[in-house]
Tab-separated table of C-alpha atoms in Angstrom:
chain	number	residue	atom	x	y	z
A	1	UNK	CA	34.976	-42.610	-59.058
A	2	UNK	CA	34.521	-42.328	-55.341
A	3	UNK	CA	33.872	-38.631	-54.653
A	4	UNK	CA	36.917	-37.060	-52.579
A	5	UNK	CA	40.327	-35.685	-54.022
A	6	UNK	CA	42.215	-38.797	-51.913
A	7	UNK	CA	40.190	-41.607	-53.785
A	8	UNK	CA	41.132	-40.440	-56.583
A	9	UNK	CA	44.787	-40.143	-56.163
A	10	UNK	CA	44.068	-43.668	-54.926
A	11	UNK	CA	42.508	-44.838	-57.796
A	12	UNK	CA	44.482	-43.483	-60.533
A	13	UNK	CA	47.872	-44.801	-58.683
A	14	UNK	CA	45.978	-48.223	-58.438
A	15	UNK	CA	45.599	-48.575	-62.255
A	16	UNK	CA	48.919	-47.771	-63.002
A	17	UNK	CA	50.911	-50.208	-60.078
A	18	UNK	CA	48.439	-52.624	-60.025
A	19	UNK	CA	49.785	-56.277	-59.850
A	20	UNK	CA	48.130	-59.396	-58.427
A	21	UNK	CA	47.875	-59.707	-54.977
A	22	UNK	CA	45.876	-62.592	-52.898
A	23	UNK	CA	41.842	-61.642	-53.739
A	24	UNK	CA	40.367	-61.666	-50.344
A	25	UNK	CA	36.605	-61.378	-51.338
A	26	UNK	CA	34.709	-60.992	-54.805
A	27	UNK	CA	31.169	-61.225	-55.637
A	28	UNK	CA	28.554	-58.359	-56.583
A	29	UNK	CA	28.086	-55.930	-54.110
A	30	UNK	CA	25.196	-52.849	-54.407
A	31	UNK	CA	26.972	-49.790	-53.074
A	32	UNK	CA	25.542	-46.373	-51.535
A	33	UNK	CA	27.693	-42.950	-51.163
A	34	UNK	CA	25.774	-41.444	-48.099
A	35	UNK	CA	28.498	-39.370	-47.350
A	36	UNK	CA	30.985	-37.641	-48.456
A	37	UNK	CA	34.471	-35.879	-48.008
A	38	UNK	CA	33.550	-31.708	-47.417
A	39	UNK	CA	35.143	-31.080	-50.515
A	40	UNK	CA	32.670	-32.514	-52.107
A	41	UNK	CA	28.900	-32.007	-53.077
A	42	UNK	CA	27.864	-34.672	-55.630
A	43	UNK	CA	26.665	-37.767	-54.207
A	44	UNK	CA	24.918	-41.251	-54.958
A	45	UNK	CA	21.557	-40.700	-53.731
A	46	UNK	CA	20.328	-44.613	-55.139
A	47	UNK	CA	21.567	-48.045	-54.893
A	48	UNK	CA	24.484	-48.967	-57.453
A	49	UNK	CA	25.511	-52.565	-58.329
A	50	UNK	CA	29.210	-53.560	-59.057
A	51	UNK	CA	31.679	-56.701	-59.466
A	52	UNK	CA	33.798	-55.710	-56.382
A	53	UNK	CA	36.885	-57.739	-55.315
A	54	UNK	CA	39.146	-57.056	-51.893
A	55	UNK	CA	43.281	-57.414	-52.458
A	56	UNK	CA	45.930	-55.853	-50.585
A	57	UNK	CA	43.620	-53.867	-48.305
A	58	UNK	CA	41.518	-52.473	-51.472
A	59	UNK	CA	38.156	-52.497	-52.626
A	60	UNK	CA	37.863	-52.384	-56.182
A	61	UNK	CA	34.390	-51.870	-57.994
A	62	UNK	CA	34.276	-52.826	-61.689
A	63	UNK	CA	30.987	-52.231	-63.687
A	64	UNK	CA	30.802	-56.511	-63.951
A	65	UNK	CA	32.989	-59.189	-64.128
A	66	UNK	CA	34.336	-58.645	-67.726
A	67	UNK	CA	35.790	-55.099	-66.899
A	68	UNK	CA	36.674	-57.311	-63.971
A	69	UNK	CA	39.172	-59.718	-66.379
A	70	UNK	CA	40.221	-56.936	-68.168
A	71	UNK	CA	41.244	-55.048	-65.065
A	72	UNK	CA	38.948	-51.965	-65.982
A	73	UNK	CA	37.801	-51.013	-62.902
A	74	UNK	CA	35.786	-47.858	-62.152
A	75	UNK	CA	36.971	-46.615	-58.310
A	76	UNK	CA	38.972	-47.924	-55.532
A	77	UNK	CA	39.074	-47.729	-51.922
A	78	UNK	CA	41.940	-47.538	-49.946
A	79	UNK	CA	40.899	-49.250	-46.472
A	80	UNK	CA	43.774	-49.996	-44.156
A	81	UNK	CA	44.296	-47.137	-41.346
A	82	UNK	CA	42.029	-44.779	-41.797
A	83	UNK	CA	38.490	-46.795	-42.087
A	84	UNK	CA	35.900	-48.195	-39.765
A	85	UNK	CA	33.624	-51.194	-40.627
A	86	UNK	CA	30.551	-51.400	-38.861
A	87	UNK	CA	26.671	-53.256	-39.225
A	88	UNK	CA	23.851	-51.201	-40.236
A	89	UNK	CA	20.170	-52.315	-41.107
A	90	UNK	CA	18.340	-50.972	-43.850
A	91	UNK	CA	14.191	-49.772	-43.358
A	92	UNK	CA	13.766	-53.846	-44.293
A	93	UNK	CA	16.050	-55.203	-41.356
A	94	UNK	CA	18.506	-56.571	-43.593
A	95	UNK	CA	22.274	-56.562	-42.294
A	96	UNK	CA	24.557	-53.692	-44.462
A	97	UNK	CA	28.044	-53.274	-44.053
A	98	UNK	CA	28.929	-49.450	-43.119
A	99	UNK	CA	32.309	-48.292	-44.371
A	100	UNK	CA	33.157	-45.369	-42.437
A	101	UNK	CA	36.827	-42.868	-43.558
A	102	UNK	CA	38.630	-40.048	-41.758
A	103	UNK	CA	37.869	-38.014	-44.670
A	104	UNK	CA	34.171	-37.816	-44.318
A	105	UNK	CA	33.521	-40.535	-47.065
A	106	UNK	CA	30.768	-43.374	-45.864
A	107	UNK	CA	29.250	-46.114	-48.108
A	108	UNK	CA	26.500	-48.849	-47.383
A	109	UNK	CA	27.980	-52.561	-49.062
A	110	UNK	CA	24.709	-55.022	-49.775
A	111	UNK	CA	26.018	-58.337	-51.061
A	112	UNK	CA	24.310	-59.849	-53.552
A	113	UNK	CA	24.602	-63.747	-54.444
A	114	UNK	CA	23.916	-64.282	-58.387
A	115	UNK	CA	23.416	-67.097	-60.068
A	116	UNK	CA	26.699	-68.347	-62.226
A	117	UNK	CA	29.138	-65.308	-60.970
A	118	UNK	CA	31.183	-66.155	-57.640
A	119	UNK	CA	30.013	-64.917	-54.674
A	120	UNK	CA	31.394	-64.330	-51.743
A	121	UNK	CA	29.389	-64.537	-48.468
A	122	UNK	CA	28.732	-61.752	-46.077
A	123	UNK	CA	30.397	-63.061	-43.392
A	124	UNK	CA	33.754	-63.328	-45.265
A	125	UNK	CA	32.909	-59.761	-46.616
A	126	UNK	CA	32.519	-58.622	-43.359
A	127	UNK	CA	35.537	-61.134	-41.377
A	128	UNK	CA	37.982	-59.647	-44.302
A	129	UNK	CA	36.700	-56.189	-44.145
A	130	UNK	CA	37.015	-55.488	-40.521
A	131	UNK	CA	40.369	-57.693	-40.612
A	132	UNK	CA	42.070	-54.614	-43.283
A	133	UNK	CA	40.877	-52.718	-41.077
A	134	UNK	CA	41.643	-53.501	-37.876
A	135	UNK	CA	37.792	-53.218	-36.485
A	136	UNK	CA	36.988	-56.237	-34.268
A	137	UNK	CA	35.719	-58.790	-36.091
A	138	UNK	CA	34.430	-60.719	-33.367
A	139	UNK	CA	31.990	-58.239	-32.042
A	140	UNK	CA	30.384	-57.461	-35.404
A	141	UNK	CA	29.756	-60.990	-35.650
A	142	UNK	CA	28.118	-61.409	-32.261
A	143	UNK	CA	25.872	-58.734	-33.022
A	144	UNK	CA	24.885	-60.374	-36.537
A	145	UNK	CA	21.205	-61.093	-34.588
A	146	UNK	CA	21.115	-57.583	-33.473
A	147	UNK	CA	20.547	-54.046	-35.091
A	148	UNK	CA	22.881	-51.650	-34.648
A	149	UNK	CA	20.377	-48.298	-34.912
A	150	UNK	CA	19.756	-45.166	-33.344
A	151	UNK	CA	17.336	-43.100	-35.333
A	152	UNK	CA	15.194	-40.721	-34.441
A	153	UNK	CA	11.580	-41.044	-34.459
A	154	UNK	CA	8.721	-38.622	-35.376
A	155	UNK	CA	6.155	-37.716	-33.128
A	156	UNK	CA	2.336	-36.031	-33.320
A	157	UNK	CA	4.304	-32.523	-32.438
A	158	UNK	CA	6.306	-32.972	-35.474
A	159	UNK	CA	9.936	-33.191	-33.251
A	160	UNK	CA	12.066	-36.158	-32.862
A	161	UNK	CA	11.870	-39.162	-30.111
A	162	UNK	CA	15.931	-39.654	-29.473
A	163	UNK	CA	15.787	-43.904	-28.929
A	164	UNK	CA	19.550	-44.284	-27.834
A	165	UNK	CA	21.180	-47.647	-27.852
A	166	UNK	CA	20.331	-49.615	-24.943
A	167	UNK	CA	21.686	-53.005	-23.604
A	168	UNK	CA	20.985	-56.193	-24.815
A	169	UNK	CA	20.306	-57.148	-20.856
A	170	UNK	CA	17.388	-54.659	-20.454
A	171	UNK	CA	15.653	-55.797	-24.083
A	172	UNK	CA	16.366	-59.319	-23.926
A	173	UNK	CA	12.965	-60.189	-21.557
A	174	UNK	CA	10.475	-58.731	-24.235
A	175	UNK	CA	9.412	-60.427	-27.575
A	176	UNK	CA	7.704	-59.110	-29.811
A	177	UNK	CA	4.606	-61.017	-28.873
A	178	UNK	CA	5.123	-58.817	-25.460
A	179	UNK	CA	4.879	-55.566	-27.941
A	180	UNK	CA	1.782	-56.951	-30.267
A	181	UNK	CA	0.386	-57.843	-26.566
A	182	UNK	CA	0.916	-53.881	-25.124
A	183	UNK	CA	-0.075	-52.251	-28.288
A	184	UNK	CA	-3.655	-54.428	-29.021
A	185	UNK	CA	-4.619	-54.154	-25.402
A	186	UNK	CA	-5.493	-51.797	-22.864
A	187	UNK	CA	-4.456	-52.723	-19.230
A	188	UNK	CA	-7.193	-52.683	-16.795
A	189	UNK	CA	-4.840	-52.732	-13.757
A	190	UNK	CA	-2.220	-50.247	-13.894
A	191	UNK	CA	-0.671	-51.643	-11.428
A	192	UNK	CA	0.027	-54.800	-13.075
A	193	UNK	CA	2.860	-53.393	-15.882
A	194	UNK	CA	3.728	-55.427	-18.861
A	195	UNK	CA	7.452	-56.109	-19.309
A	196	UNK	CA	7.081	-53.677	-22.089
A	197	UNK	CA	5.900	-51.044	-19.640
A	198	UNK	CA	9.114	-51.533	-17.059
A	199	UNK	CA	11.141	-51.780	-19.611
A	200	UNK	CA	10.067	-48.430	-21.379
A	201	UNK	CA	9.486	-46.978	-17.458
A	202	UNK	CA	13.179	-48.298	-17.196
A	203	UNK	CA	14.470	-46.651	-20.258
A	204	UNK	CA	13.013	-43.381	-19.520
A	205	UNK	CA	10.993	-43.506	-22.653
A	206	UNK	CA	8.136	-41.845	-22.816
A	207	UNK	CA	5.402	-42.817	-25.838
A	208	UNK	CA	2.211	-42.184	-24.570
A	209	UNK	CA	2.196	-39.291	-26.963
A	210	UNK	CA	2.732	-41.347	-30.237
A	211	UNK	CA	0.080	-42.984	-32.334
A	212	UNK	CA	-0.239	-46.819	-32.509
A	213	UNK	CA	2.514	-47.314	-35.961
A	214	UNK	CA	4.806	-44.773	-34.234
A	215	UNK	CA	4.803	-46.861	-31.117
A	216	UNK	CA	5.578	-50.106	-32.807
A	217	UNK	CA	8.632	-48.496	-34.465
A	218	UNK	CA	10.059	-47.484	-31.407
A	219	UNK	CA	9.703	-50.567	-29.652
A	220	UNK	CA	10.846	-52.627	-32.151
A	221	UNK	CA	14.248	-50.768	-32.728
A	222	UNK	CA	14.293	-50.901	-28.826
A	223	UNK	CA	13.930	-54.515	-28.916
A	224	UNK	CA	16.584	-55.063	-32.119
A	225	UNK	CA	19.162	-52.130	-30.862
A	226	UNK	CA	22.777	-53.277	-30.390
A	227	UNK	CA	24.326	-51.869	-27.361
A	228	UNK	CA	26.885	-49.286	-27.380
A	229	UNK	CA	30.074	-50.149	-26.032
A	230	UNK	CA	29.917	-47.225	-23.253
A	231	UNK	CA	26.424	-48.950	-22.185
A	232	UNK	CA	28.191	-52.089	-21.753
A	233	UNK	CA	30.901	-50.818	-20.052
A	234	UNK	CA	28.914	-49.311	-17.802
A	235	UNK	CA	27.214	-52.146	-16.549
A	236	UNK	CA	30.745	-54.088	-16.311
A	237	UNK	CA	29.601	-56.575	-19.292
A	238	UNK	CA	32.577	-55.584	-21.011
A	239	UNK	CA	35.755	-54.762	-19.265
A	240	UNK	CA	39.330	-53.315	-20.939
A	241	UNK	CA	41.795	-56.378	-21.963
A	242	UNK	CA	44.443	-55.093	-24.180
A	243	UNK	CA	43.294	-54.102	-27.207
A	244	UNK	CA	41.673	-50.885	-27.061
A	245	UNK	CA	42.499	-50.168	-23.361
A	246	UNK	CA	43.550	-46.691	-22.749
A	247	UNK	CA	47.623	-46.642	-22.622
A	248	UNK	CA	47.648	-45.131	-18.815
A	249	UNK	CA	45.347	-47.777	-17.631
A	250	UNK	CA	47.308	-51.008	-19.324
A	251	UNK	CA	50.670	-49.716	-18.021
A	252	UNK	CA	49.121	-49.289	-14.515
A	253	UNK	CA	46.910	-52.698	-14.723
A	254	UNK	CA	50.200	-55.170	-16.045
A	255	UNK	CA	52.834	-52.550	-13.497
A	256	UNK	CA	54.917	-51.758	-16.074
A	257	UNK	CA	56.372	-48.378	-18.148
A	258	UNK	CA	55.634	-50.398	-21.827
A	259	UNK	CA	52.894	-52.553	-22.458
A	260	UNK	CA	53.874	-56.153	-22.760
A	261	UNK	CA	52.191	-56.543	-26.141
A	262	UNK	CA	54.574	-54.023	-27.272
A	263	UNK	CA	57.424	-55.162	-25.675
A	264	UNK	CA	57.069	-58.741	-26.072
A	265	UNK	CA	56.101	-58.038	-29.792
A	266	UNK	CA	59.008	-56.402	-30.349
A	267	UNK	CA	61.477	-58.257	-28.737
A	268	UNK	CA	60.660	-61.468	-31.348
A	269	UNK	CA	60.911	-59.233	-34.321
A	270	UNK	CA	64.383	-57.955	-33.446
A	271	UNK	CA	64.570	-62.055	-32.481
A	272	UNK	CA	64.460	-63.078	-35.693
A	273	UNK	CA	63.248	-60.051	-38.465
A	274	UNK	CA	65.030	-56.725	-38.663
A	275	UNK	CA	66.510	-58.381	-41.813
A	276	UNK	CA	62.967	-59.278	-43.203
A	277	UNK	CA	62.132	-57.402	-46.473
A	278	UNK	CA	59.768	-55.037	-46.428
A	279	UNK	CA	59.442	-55.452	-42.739
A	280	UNK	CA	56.366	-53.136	-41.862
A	281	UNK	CA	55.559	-52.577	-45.140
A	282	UNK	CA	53.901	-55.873	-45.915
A	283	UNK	CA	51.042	-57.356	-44.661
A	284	UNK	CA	50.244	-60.177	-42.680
A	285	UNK	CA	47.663	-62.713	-42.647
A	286	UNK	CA	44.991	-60.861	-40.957
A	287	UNK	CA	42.411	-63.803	-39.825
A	288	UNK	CA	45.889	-64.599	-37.971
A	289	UNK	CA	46.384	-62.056	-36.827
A	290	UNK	CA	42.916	-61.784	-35.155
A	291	UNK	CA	43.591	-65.242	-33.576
A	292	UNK	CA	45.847	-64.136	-31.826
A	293	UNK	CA	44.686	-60.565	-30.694
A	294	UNK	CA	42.093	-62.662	-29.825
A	295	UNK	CA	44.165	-64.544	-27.621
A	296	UNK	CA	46.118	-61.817	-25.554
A	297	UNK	CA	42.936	-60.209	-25.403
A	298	UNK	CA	41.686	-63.416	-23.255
A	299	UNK	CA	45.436	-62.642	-21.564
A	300	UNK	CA	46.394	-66.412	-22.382
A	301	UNK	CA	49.919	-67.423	-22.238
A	302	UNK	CA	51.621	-66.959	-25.604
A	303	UNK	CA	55.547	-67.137	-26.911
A	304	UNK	CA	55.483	-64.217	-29.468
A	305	UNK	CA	58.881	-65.786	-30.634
A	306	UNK	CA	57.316	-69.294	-31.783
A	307	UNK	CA	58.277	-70.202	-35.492
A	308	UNK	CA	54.185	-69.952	-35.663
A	309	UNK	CA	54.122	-66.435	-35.615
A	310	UNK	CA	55.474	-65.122	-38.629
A	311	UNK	CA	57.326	-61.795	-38.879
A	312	UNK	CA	54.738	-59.998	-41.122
A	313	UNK	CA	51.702	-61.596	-38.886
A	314	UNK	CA	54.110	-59.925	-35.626
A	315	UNK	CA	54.188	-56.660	-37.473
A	316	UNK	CA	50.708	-56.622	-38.128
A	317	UNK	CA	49.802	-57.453	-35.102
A	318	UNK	CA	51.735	-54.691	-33.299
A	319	UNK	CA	50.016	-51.893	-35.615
A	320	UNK	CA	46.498	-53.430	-35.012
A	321	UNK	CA	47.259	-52.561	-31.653
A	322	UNK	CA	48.729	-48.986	-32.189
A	323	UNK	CA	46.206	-48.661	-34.198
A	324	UNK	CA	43.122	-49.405	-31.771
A	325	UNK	CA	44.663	-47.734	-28.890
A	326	UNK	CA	41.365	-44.949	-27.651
A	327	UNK	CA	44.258	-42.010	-28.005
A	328	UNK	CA	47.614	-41.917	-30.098
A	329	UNK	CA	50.432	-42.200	-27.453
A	330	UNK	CA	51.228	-38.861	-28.771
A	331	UNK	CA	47.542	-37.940	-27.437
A	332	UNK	CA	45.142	-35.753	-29.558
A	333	UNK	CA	45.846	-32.540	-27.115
A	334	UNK	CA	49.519	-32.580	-28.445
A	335	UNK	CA	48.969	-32.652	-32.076
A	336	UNK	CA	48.234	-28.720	-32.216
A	337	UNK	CA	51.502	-28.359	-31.262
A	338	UNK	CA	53.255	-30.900	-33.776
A	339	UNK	CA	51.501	-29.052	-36.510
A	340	UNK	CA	52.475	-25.789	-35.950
A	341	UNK	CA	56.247	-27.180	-35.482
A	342	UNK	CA	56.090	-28.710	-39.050
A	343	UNK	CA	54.446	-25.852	-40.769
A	344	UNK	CA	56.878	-24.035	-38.731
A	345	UNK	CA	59.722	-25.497	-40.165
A	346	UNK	CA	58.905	-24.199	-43.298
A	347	UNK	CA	60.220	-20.876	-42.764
A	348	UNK	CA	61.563	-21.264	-39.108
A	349	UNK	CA	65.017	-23.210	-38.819
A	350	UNK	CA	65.283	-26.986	-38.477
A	351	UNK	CA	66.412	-26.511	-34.969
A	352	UNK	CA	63.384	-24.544	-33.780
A	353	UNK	CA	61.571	-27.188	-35.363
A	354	UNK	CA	63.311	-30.279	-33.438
A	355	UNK	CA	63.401	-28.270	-30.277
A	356	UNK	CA	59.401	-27.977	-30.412
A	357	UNK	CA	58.984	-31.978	-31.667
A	358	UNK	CA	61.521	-32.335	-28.264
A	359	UNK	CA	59.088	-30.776	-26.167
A	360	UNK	CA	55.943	-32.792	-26.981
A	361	UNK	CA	57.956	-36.151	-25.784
A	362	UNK	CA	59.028	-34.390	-23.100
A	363	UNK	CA	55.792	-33.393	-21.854
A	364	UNK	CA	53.996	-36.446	-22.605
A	365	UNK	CA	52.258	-39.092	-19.866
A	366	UNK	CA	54.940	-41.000	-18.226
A	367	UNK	CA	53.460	-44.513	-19.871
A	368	UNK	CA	53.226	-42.605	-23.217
A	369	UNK	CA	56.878	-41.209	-23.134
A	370	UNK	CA	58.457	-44.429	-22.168
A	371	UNK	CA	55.994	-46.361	-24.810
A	372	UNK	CA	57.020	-43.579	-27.669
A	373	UNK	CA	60.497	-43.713	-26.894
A	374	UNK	CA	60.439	-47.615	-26.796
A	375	UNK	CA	59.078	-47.988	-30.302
A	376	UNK	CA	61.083	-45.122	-31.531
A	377	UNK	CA	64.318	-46.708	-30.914
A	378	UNK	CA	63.188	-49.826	-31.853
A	379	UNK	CA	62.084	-48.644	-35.342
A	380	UNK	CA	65.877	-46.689	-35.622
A	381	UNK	CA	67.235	-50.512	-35.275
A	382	UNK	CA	65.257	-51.472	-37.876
A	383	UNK	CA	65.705	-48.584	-40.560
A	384	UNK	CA	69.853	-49.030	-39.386
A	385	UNK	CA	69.365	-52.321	-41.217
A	386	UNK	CA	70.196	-52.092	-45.216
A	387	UNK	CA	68.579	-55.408	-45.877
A	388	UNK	CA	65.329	-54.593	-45.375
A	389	UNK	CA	64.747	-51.899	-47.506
A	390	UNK	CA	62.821	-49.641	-44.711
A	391	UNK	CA	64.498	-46.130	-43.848
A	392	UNK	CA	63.460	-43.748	-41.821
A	393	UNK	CA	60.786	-42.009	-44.722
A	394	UNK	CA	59.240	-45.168	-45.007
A	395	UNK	CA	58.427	-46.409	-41.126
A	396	UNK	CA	57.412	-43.044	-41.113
A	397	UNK	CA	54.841	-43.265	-43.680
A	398	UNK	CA	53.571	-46.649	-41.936
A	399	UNK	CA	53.588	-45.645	-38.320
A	400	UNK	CA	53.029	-41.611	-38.832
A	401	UNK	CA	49.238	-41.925	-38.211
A	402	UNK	CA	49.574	-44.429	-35.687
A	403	UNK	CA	51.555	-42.952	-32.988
A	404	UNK	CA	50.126	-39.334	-34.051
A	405	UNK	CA	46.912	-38.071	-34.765
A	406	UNK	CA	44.390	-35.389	-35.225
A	407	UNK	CA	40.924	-35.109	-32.896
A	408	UNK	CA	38.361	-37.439	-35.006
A	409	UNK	CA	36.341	-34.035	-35.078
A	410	UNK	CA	39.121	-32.052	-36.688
A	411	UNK	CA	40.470	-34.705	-38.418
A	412	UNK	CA	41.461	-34.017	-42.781
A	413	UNK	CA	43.605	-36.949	-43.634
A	414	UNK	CA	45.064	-35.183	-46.804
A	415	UNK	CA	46.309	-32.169	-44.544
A	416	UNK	CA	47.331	-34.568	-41.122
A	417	UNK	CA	49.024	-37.327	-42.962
A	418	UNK	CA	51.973	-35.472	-44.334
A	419	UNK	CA	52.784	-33.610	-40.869
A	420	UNK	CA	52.251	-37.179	-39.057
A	421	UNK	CA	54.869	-38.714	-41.360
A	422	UNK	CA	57.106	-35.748	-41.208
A	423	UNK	CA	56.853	-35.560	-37.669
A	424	UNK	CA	57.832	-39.299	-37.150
A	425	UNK	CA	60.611	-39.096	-39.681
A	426	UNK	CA	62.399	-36.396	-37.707
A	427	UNK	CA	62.184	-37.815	-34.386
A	428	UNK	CA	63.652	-41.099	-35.959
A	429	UNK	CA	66.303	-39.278	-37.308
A	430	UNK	CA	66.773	-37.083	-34.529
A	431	UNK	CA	66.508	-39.956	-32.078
A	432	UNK	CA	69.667	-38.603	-29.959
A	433	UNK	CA	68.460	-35.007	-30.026
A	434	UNK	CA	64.942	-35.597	-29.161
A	435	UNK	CA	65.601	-37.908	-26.180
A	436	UNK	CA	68.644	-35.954	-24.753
């Protein structure tokens, strides 16, 4: 089993409802627990192999492929909302994929290609990984040829040598024959510095005080780091689109009180698919989906309502984007509040209760109120119609965690979830009370 109370809810629910969704991925995978949930103290300190498959969001892990066939499978996790997918390198340099949960839990995925069993390749691992998750897809694939590391590095004294992550501009002028070059030979004009030199000079890294193997590592994660996205930023490589963009700054950049993803999103699924079964509830395609995040992120021209675009891809495309907003539009500073109004509610009255939810909305951000509002009454409409099977409870359940959320830091997805979906349910219900 996957350490952590939630996984195991998880799993033993997936054995028992189990049917037979679309298999995304399959192939053996080598799995690593290096973290997990603080509940927890028993971890997998060495490499384990599996027969793992991806379907409906989930990664199963069965001990090979016959427990595979007989659908014996030994843990499951759950990664829709609540995980990250990112690149990591092992001490060899080769490419791991990182799956990072709310709940503490991390794992390191090596894929493995065996002879006779069918295999999956890593970049479909890591396309249909990052697509259940909603983590760019694009940008882990860009940085395939790069490193994403930032260890630290022992010196003579014993401490550490903190090597952040630094641009791929300042690295991209030295090869490694520049760093062979620097570290075999001494420079008999100081005056004339290596590229290796500026660059370190540059950096602000100082290794003068490291021995000759020492040096080499540094330099060599230098040269093979990935930039962070706040270096990149910085140096206006990368600039906010839509995805990702803080709420404030799309509302102000487009001159509107609802982002037009949002609206324009909307406006074709009440075209055409508040009827839709399972509206919300099931998922879209989601290498479609990235398309065409993809393309609003490039801001080209694109008729949401188009036959194309089915409802399911339209629904999934709106929570990517909830989803990968920086802050909840009910922001982190907020959800303090919200908590103490559900536990509240408990043993306060039901009024006190709606009267504090009221007072969050009415205090939020102008571009947050108008956008909560917006999708609140839009998800009313849709749990008004029968057909579709989705009350209140259940768009709750969905959207709970994406319009509300704990700090990262404070985050403990088994406490927040059932306030965010309690929350949500109320205000939907309360629609007319809380926007009075």
């Amino acid at each position: 089993m996957i350490p952590g109370t939630y996984a195991a809810v998880i799993d033993e629910f997936r054995r028992k409802t189990l049917k037979s969704p679309v298999i995304k991925c399959e192939g053996t995978l080598k799995r690593k627990i290096t973290k997990t949930p603080p509940e927890v103290k028993s971890v997998e300190k060495s490499w384990a192999s599996f027969y793992a498959i991806l379907k409906s969001n989930t990664l199963y892990f069965y001990k090979d492929v016959k427990h595979f066939k007989r659908n014996e499978f030994e843990s499951a996790c759950d990664i829709t909302t609540d995980a990250v997918i990112d690149l990591e390198p092992d001490k060899k340099g080769i490419k791991l994929i990182k799956i990072s949960k709310q709940n503490g839990l991390e794992m390191l995925l090596r894929v493995k290609a065996e002879t006779g069993v069918k295999s999956s390749t890593f970049e479909s691992w890591l396309e249909h990984l990052s697509g259940s998750t909603g983590t760019p897809y694009q940008g882990l694939k860009n940085s395939l040829s790069t490193s994403d590391i930032s260890h630290n590095v022992a010196n003579t004294n014993g401490h550490g040598t903190d090597v952040d992550r630094r641009s791929i501009i300042d690295c991209k002028e030295i090869t490694k024959k520049d760093i062979t070059e620097f570290l075999n030979k001494k420079m008999k004009d100081p005056t004339n510095k290596s590229s290796v030199q500026k660059l370190l000079e540059d950096q602000g890294i100082d290794i003068s005080h490291l021995d000759k193997a020492k040096k080499k590592e540094v330099l060599n994660r230098l040269l093979t780091s990935r930039p962070s996205f706040s270096d990149l930023e910085r140096k206006g490589l990368i600039k906010y689109t839509v995805f990702g963009c803080p709420l404030a700054k799309l509302c102000t950049r487009q001159k509107v009180a609802v982002p037009r993803v949002i609206t324009d999103c909307v406006e074709a699924i009440e075209y055409r698919g508040l009827k839709s079964g399972g509206i919300y509830r099931i998922s879209g395609n989601s290498a479609s989906i990235q398309k065409l995040r993809f393309k609003v992120d490039r801001e080209e021209v694109v008729n949401l309502k188009d036959e194309e675009f089915d409802i399911n891809m339209l629904t999934g495309f709106l929570k990517l984007f909830l989803r990968e907003l920086p802050e909840p539009v009910i922001p982190f500073n907020q959800y303090p509040i919200v908590e103490r109004a559900i536990n509240g509610d408990r043993n306060g009255s039901y009024e006190d209760t709606l009267a504090s939810l009221k007072n969050v909305v009415h205090d939020l951000p102008e571009p947050n109120k108008s956008t909560f509002k917006y999708i609140i009454l839009h998800l009313v409409r849709v749990a008004h119609e029968e057909e579709n099977q989705m009350d209140e409870h259940n768009l709750s359940i969905i959207f709970g965690p994406s319009l509300l959320g704990n700090h990262p830091d404070r985050a403990n997805l088994l406490v927040d979830l059932p306030i965010q979906n309690t929350a949500v349910e109320k205000i939907i219900t309360n629609y007319r009370t809380i926007f009075k």
